Coordinates of C-alpha atoms in Angstrom, one line a residue:
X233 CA 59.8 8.5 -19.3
X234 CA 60.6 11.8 -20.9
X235 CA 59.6 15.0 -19.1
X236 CA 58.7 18.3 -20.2
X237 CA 59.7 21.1 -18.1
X238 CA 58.8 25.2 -18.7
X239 CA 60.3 28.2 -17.7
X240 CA 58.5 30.5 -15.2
X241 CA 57.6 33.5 -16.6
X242 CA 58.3 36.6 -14.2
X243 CA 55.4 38.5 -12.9
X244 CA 52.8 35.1 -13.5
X245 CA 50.9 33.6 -11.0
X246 CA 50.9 30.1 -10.7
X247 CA 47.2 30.2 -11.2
X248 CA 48.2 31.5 -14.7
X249 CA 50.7 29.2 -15.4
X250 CA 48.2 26.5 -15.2
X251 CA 45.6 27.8 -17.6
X252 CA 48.7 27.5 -20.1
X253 CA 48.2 23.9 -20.1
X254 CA 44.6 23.8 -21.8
X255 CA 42.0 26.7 -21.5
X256 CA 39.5 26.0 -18.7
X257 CA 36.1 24.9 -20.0
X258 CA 33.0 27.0 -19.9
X259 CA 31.2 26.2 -16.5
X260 CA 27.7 24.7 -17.8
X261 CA 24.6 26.0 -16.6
X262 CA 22.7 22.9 -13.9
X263 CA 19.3 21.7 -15.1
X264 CA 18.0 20.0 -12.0
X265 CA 15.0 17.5 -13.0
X266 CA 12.2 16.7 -10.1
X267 CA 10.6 13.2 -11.1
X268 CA 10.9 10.4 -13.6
X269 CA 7.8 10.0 -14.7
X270 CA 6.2 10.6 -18.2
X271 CA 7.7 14.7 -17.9
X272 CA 10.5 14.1 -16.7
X273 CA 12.0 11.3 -18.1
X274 CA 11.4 12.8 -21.7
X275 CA 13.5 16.1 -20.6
X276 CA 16.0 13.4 -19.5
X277 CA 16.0 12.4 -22.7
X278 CA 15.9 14.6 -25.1
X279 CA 17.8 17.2 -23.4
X280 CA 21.5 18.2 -24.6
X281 CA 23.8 17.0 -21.9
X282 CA 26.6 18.3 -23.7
X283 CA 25.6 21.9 -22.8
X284 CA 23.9 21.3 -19.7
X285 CA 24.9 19.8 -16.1
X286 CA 22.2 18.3 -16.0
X287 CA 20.8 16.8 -12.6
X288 CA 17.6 14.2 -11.9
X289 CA 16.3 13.8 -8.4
X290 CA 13.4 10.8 -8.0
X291 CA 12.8 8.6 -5.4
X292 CA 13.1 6.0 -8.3
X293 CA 15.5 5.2 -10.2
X294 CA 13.3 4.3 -13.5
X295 CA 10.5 5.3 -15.7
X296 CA 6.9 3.7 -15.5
X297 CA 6.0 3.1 -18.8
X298 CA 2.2 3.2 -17.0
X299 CA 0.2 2.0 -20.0
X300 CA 1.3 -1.5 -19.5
X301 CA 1.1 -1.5 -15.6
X302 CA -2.3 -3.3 -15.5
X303 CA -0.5 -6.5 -18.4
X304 CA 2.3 -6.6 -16.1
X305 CA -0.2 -7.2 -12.5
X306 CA -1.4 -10.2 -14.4
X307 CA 1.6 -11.6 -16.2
X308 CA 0.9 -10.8 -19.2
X309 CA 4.2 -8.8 -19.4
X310 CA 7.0 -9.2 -17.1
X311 CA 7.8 -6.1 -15.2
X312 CA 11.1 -5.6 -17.4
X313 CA 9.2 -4.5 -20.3
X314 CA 7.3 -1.9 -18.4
X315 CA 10.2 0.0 -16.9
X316 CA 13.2 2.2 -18.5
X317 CA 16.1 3.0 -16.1
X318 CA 17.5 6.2 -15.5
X319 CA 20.9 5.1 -14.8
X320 CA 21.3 4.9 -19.0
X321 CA 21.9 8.1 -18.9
X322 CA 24.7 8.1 -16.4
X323 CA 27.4 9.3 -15.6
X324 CA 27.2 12.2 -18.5
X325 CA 24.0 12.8 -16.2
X326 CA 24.2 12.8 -12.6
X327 CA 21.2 11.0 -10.4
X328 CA 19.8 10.9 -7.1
X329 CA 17.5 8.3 -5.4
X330 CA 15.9 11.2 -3.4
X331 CA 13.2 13.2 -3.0
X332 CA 12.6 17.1 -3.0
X333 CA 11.5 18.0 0.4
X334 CA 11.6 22.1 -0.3
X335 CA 12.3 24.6 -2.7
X336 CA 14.0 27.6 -2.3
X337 CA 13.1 30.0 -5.5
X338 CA 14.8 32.8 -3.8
X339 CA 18.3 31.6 -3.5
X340 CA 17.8 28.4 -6.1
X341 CA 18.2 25.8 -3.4
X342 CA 16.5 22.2 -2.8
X343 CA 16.1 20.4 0.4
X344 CA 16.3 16.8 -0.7
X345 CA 15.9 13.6 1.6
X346 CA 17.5 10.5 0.8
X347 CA 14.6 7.5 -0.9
X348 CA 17.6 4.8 0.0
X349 CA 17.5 3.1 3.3
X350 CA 19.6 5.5 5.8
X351 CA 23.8 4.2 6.2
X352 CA 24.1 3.2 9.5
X353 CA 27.5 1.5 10.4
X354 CA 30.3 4.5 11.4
X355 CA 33.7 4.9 9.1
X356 CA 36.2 4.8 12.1
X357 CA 38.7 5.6 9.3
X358 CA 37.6 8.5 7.4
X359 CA 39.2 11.6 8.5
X360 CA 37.1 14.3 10.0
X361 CA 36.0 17.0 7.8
X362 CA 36.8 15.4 4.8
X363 CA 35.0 16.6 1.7
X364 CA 35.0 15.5 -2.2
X365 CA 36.4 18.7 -4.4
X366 CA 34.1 17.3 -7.2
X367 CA 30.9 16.9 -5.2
X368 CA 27.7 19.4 -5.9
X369 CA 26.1 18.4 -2.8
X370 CA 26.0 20.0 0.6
X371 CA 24.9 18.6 4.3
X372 CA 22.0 20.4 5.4
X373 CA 22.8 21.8 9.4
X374 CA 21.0 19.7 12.0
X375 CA 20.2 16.5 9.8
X376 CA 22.3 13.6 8.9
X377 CA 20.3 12.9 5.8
X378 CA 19.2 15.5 4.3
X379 CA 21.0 17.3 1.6
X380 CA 21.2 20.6 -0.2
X381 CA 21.2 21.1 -4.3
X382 CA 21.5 24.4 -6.3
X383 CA 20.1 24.8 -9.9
X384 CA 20.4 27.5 -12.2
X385 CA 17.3 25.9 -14.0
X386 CA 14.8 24.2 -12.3
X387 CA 11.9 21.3 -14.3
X388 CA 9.4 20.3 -11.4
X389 CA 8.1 17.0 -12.6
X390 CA 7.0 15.4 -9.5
X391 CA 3.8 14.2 -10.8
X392 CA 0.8 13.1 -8.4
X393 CA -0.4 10.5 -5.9
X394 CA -3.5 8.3 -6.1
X395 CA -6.5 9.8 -4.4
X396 CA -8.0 8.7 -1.8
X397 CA -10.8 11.1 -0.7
X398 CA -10.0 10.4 2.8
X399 CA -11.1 7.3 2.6
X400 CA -10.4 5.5 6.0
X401 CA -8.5 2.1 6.1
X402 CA -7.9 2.6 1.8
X403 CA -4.3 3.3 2.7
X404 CA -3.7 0.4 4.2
X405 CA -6.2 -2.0 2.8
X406 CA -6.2 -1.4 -0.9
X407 CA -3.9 -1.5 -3.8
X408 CA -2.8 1.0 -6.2
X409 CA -1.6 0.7 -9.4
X410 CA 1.1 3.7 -10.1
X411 CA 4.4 1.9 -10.2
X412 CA 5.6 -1.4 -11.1
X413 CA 5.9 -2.3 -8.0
X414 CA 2.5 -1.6 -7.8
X415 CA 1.3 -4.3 -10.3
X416 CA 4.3 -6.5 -8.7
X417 CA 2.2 -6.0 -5.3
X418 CA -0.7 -7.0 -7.3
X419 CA 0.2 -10.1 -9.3
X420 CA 1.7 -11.4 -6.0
X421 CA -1.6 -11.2 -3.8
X422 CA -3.9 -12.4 -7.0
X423 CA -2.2 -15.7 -7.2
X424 CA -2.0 -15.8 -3.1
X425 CA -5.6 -15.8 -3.3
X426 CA -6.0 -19.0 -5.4
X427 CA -3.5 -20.7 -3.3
X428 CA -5.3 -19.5 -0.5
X429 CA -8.8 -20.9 -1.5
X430 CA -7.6 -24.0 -3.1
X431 CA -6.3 -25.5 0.7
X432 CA -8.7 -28.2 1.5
X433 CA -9.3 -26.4 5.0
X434 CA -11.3 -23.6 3.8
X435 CA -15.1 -23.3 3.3
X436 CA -16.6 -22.8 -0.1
X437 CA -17.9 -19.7 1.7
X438 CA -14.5 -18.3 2.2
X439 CA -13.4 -19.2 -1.2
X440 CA -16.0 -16.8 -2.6
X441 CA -15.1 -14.1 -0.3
X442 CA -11.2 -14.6 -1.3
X443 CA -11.9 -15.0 -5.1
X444 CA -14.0 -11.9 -4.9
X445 CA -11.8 -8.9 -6.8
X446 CA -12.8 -5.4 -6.2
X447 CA -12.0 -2.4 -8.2
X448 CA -12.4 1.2 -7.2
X449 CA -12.4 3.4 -10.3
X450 CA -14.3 3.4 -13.9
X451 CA -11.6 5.6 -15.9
X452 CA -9.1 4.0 -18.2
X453 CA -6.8 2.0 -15.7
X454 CA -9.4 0.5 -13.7
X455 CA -11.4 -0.2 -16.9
X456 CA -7.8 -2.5 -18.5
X457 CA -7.6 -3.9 -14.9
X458 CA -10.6 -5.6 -14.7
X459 CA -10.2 -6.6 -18.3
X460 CA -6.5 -7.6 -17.7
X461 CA -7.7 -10.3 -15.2
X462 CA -10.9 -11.0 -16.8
X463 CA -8.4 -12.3 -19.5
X464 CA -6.4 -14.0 -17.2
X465 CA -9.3 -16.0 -14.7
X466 CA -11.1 -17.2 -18.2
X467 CA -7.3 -18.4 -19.7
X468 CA -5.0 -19.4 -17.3
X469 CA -6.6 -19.2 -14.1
X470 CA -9.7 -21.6 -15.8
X471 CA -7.2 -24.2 -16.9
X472 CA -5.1 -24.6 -13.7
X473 CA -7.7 -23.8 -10.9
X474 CA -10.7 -24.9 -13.5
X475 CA -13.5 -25.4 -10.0
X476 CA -12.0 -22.0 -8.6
X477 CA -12.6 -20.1 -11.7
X478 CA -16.3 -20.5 -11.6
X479 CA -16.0 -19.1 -8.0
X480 CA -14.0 -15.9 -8.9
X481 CA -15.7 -12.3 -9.5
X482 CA -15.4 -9.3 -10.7
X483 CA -16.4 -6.2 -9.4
X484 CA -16.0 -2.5 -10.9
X485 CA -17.3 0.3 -9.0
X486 CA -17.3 3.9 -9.4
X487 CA -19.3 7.1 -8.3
X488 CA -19.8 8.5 -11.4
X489 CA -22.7 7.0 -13.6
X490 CA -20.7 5.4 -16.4
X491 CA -17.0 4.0 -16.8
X492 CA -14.6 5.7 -19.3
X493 CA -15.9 9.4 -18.5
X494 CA -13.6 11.1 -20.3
X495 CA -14.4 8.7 -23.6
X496 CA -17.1 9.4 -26.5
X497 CA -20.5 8.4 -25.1
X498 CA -21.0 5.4 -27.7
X499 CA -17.6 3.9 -26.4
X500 CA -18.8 4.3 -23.1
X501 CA -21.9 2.0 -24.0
X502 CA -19.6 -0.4 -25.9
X503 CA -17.5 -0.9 -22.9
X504 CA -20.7 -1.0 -20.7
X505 CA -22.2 -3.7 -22.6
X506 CA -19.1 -5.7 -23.4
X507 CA -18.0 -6.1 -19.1
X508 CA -21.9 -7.1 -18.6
X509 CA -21.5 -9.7 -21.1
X510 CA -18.0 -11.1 -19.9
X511 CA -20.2 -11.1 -16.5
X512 CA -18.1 -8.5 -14.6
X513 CA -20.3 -6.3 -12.4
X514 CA -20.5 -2.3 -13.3
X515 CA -21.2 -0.6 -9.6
X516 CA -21.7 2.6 -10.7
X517 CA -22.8 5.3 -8.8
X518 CA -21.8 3.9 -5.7
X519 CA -19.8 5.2 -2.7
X520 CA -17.3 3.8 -0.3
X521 CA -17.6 4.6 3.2
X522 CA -14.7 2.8 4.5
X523 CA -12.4 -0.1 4.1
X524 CA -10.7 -2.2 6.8
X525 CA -8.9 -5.9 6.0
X526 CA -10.8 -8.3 3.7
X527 CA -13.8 -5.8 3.1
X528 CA -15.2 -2.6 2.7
X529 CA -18.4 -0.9 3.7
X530 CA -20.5 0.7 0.4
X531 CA -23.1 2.8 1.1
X532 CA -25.6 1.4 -1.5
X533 CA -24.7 -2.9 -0.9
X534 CA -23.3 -2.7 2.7
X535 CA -20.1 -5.1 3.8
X536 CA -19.0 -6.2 0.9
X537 CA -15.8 -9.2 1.1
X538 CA -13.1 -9.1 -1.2
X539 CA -9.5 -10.9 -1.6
X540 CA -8.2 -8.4 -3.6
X541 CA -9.3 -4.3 -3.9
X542 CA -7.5 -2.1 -6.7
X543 CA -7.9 1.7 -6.0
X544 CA -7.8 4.1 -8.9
X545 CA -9.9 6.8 -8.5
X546 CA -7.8 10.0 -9.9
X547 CA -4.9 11.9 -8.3
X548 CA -4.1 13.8 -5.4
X549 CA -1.5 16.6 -4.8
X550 CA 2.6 15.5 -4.1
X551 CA 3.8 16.5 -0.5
X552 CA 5.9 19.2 -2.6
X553 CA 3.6 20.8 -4.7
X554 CA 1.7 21.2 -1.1
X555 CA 4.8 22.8 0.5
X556 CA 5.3 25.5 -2.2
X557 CA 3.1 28.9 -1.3
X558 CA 5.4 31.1 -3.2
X559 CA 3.5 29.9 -6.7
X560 CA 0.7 30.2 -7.8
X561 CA -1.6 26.8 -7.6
X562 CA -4.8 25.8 -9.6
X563 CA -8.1 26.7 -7.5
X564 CA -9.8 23.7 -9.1
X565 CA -7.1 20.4 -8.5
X566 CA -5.8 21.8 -6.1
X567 CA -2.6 19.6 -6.7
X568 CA -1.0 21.5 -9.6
X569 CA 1.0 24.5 -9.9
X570 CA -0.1 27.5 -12.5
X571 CA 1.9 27.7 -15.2
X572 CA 2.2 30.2 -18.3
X573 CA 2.6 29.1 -21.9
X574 CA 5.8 28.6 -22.2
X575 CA 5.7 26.6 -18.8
X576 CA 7.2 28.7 -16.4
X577 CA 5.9 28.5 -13.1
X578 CA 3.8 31.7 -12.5
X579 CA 4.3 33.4 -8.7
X580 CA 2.3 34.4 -6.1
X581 CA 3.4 37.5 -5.0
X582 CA 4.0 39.0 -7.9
X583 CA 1.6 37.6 -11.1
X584 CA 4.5 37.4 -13.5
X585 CA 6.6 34.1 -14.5
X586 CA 9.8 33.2 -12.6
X587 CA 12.2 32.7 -15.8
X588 CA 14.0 29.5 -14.1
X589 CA 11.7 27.6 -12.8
X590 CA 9.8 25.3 -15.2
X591 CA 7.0 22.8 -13.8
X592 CA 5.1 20.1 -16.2
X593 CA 2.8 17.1 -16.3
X594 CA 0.5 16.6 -13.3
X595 CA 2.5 19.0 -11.2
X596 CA 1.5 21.8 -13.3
X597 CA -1.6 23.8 -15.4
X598 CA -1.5 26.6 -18.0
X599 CA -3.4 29.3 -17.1
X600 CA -7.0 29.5 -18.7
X601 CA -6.4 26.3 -20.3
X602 CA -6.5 23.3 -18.3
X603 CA -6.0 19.9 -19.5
X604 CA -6.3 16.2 -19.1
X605 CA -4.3 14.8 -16.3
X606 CA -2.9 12.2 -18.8
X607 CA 0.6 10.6 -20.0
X608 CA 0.3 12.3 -23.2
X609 CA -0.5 15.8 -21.9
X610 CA 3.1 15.4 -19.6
X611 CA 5.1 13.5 -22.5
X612 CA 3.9 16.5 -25.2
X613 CA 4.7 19.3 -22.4
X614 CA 8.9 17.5 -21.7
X615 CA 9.4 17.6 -25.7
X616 CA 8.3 21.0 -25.7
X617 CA 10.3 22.5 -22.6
X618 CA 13.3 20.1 -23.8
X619 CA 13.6 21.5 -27.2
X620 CA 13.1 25.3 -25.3
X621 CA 15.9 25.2 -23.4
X622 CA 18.1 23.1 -25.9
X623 CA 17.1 26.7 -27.7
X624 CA 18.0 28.9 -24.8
X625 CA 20.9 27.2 -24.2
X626 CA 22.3 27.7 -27.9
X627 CA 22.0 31.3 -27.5
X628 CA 18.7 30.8 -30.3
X629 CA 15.4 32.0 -29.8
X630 CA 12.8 30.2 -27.9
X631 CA 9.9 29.8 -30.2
X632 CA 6.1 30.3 -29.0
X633 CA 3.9 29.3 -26.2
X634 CA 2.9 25.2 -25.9
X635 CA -0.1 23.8 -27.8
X636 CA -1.6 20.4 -26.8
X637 CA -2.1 17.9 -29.8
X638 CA -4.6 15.1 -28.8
X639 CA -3.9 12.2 -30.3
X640 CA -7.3 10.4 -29.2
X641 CA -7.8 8.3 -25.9
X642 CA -7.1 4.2 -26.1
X643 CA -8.3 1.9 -23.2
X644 CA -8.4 -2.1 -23.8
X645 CA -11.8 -3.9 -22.9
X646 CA -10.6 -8.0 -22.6
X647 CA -11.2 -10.6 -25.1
X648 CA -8.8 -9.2 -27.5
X649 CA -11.2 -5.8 -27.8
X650 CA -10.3 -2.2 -27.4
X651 CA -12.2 1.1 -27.9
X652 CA -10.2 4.2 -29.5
X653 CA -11.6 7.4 -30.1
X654 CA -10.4 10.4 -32.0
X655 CA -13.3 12.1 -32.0
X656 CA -11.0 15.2 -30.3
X657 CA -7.8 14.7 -32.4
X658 CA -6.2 17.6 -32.9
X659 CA -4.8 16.1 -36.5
X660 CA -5.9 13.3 -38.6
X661 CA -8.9 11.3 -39.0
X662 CA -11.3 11.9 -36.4
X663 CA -14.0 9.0 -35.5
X664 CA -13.6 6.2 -33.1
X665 CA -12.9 2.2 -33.2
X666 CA -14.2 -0.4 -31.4
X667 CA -13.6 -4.7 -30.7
X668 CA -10.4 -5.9 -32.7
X669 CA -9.8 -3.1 -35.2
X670 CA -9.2 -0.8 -32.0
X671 CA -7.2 -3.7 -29.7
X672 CA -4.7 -4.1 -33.0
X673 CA -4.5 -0.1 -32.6
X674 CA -3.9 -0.2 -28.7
X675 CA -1.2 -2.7 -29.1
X676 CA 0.6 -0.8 -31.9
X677 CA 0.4 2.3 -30.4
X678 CA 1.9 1.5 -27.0
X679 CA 4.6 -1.1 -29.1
X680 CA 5.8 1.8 -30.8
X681 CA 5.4 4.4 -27.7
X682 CA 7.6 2.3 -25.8
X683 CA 10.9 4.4 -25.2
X684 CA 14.4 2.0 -25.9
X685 CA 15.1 -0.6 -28.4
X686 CA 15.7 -3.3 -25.7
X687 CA 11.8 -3.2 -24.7
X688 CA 10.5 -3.0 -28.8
X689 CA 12.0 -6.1 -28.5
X690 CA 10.8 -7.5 -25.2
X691 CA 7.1 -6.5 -25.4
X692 CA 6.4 -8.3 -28.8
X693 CA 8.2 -11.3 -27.3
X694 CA 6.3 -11.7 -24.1
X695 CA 3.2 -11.2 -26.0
X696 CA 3.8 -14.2 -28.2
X697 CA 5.3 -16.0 -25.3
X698 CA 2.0 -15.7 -23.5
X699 CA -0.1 -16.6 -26.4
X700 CA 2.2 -19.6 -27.0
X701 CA 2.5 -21.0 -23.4
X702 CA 0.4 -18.9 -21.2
X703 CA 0.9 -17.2 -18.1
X704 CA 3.3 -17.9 -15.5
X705 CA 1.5 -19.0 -12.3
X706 CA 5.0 -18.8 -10.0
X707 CA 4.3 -16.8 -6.7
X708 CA 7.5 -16.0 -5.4

């Protein structure tokens, strides 16, 4: 093997003489993303990784493509087709399975703790005080899981948990449906229950209280819920447990006086009337008191029995967005962080925007001009902060403040219905569709919203699948 040798030069360092070799590349700035969600996963996305580091911190390691959560509790998708892992990305991106405990907007430093199951077992071998040249991370003093991250640039896309107004025993009795783990949760324990009441042991009695499904929540996911597994007890469910089916209920409750608030009053009624006719019962304007295992206490009916109870009732502030007092926050949510135009994060001590610090999606609101907590709102907000700091990273000017463009509200009703309105679109026709017109609409819309090629493919498929053959009925 031939070797190269070169003559020292007099007077240089050795430092110098290295740099002769190749010139040392221009440190990139860090982007450090909080969240996968519908915000954050878009930056991840459409952000250049050639001229950022960039960084993602999330306690998962995928992206809830949420529209389809309620098809995937009743197996009508498989969960495959619903999620889009982060991991694609790496190792041009780097990611942690963590969470953001703290932020530090003084000295641009995160407290993150670990969403993996803690190591254990000692390395008798590894010598002491041994540390990775390459590694971005630092041990924070007086923990042995926590860790500390710096950023120059900061997206806070942490989103929002479910709500739960306080609600004793909803914690532990109910289910959510957030994640796909979630709807896995869900599937699970909906096919438990017809095992469950078709043993020969148990009274007809029981089997009511078991096949009785409960759903806490008249906006747009507990509306496709109930309609998900309306769909499923009438198709699959009828054909294999045919004398069960006839036992099984529905039950959709909410405190507000109709389902679908946020929707155009004659879409409300549609929806209204449709779910009366399919025979699932509206509850509205009723309140839960508490919930303990197998039932819950309503203020208007008493104890009411269920086998199953889905909780969706609107969102509640993330641990971290409760942590930070040196930003602003919204008055009103309480769970979201004030934001100016061009989404910088707006602080408290001094009224004026901190340049680095971005915050989007449910995590965040623009002054004087709030808007709907929805996946559309968050996925609008990442393309616009993306391309920004694609611009500000180029050295090119940023362009203007962020304007919202509705694109009009879907939400799918059972039987191959839907009810779309555009009655607020900012562009386009606006009116509103109902029955199959609108279902053809939902379905095309979220087939073409979904993000990678692999799951335009997959989605389709199961559809046809399920048409073909049904539903699997496998609890394992």
């Amino acid at each position: 093997m031939l070797s190269v040798r070169r003559a020292a030069v007099p007077g240089r360092s050795v430092a110098s003489r290295r740099t002769f070799f190749g010139s040392a590349s221009r440190a990139k700035q860090r982007l450090v993303i909080l969240g996968s969600g519908w915000g954050g996963y878009e930056i991840l996305r459409a952000i250049d990784k050639k001229r950022w580091n960039v960084v993602i911190v999330s306690p998962t390691n995928y992206f809830n493509f949420t529209p389809l959560l309620a098809s995937c509790a009743v197996g009508t998708l498989e969960f495959r087709a619903a999620v889009e892992p982060v991991r694609r990305y790496t190792p041009e991106v780097i990611s942690y399975t963590a969470w953001c405990d703290s932020i530090d907007f003084k000295h641009k430093k995160l407290i993150c703790m670990p969403a993996t199951a803690p190591v254990k077992f000692p390395d008798p071998d590894s010598p002491a005080g041994h540390t990775d040249p390459n590694q971005i991370t630092t041990a924070v003093a007086g923990s042995n899981e926590k860790f500390q991250l710096t950023y120059d640039k900061l997206v806070i896309a942490v989103g929002a948990y479910s709500q739960t107004f306080n609600v004793p025993g909803v914690k532990e009795h109910a289910y959510f449906l957030k994640d796909i783990r979630d709807a896995r949760r869900i599937r699970t324990r909906v096919l438990e229950c017809f095992e469950q009441a078709n043993q020969p042991t148990i009274t007809d009695a029981d089997r009511r209280k078991l096949l009785n499904f409960c759903i806490v929540g008249g906006g747009p996911t507990g509306v496709e819920f109930a309609a998900e597994l309306h769909d499923f007890l009438h198709t699959d469910i009828a054909r294999h447990y045919p004398a069960l089916s006839r036992m099984a209920k529905i039950n959709l409750y909410d405190v507000a006086p109709v389902i679908l608030g946020g929707f155009d009053t004659g879409l409300q009624e549609y929806a209204t009337s449709k779910f009366k006719r399919e025979g699932i019962r509206l509850l509205t304007q009723h309140h839960v008191e508490r919930v303990e295992q197998g039932r819950m206490f309503v203020t208007e009916e008493g104890e009411v029995n269920f086998g199953l109870l889905v909780w969706s009732t609107g969102l509640a502030p993330n641990p971290l967005i409760q942590s930070i007092t040196e930003v602003k926050k919204d008055d009103r949510t309480k769970r979201s962080l004030i934001t100016d135009g061009h989404m910088n994060v707006v602080l408290a001590d001094t009224n004026a925007p901190d340049p680095d610090v971005f915050a989007i999606g449910d995590a965040a609101t623009i002054a004087d001009e709030p808007l709907p907590a929805t996946a559309q709102v968050a996925n609008q907000q990442a393309k616009y902060l993306a391309r920004r700091l694609n611009a500000l990273v180029r050295g090119r000017a940023p362009g203007g403040a962020f304007k919202f463009q509705n694109a009009g509200s879907l939400a799918y009703v059972g039987d191959w219905e839907a009810v779309f309105d555009r009655t607020k679109a900012a562009r386009g026709p606006k009116g509103k569709e109902t029955g199959r017109l609108a279902w053809l609409l939902w379905r095309s819309a979220y087939f073409t919203k979904t993000l990678s090629v692999r799951n335009k493919i997959l989605v389709p498929m199961y559809w046809f699948l399920n048409w073909i053959f049904g539903r699997d009925l496998s609890r394992f």
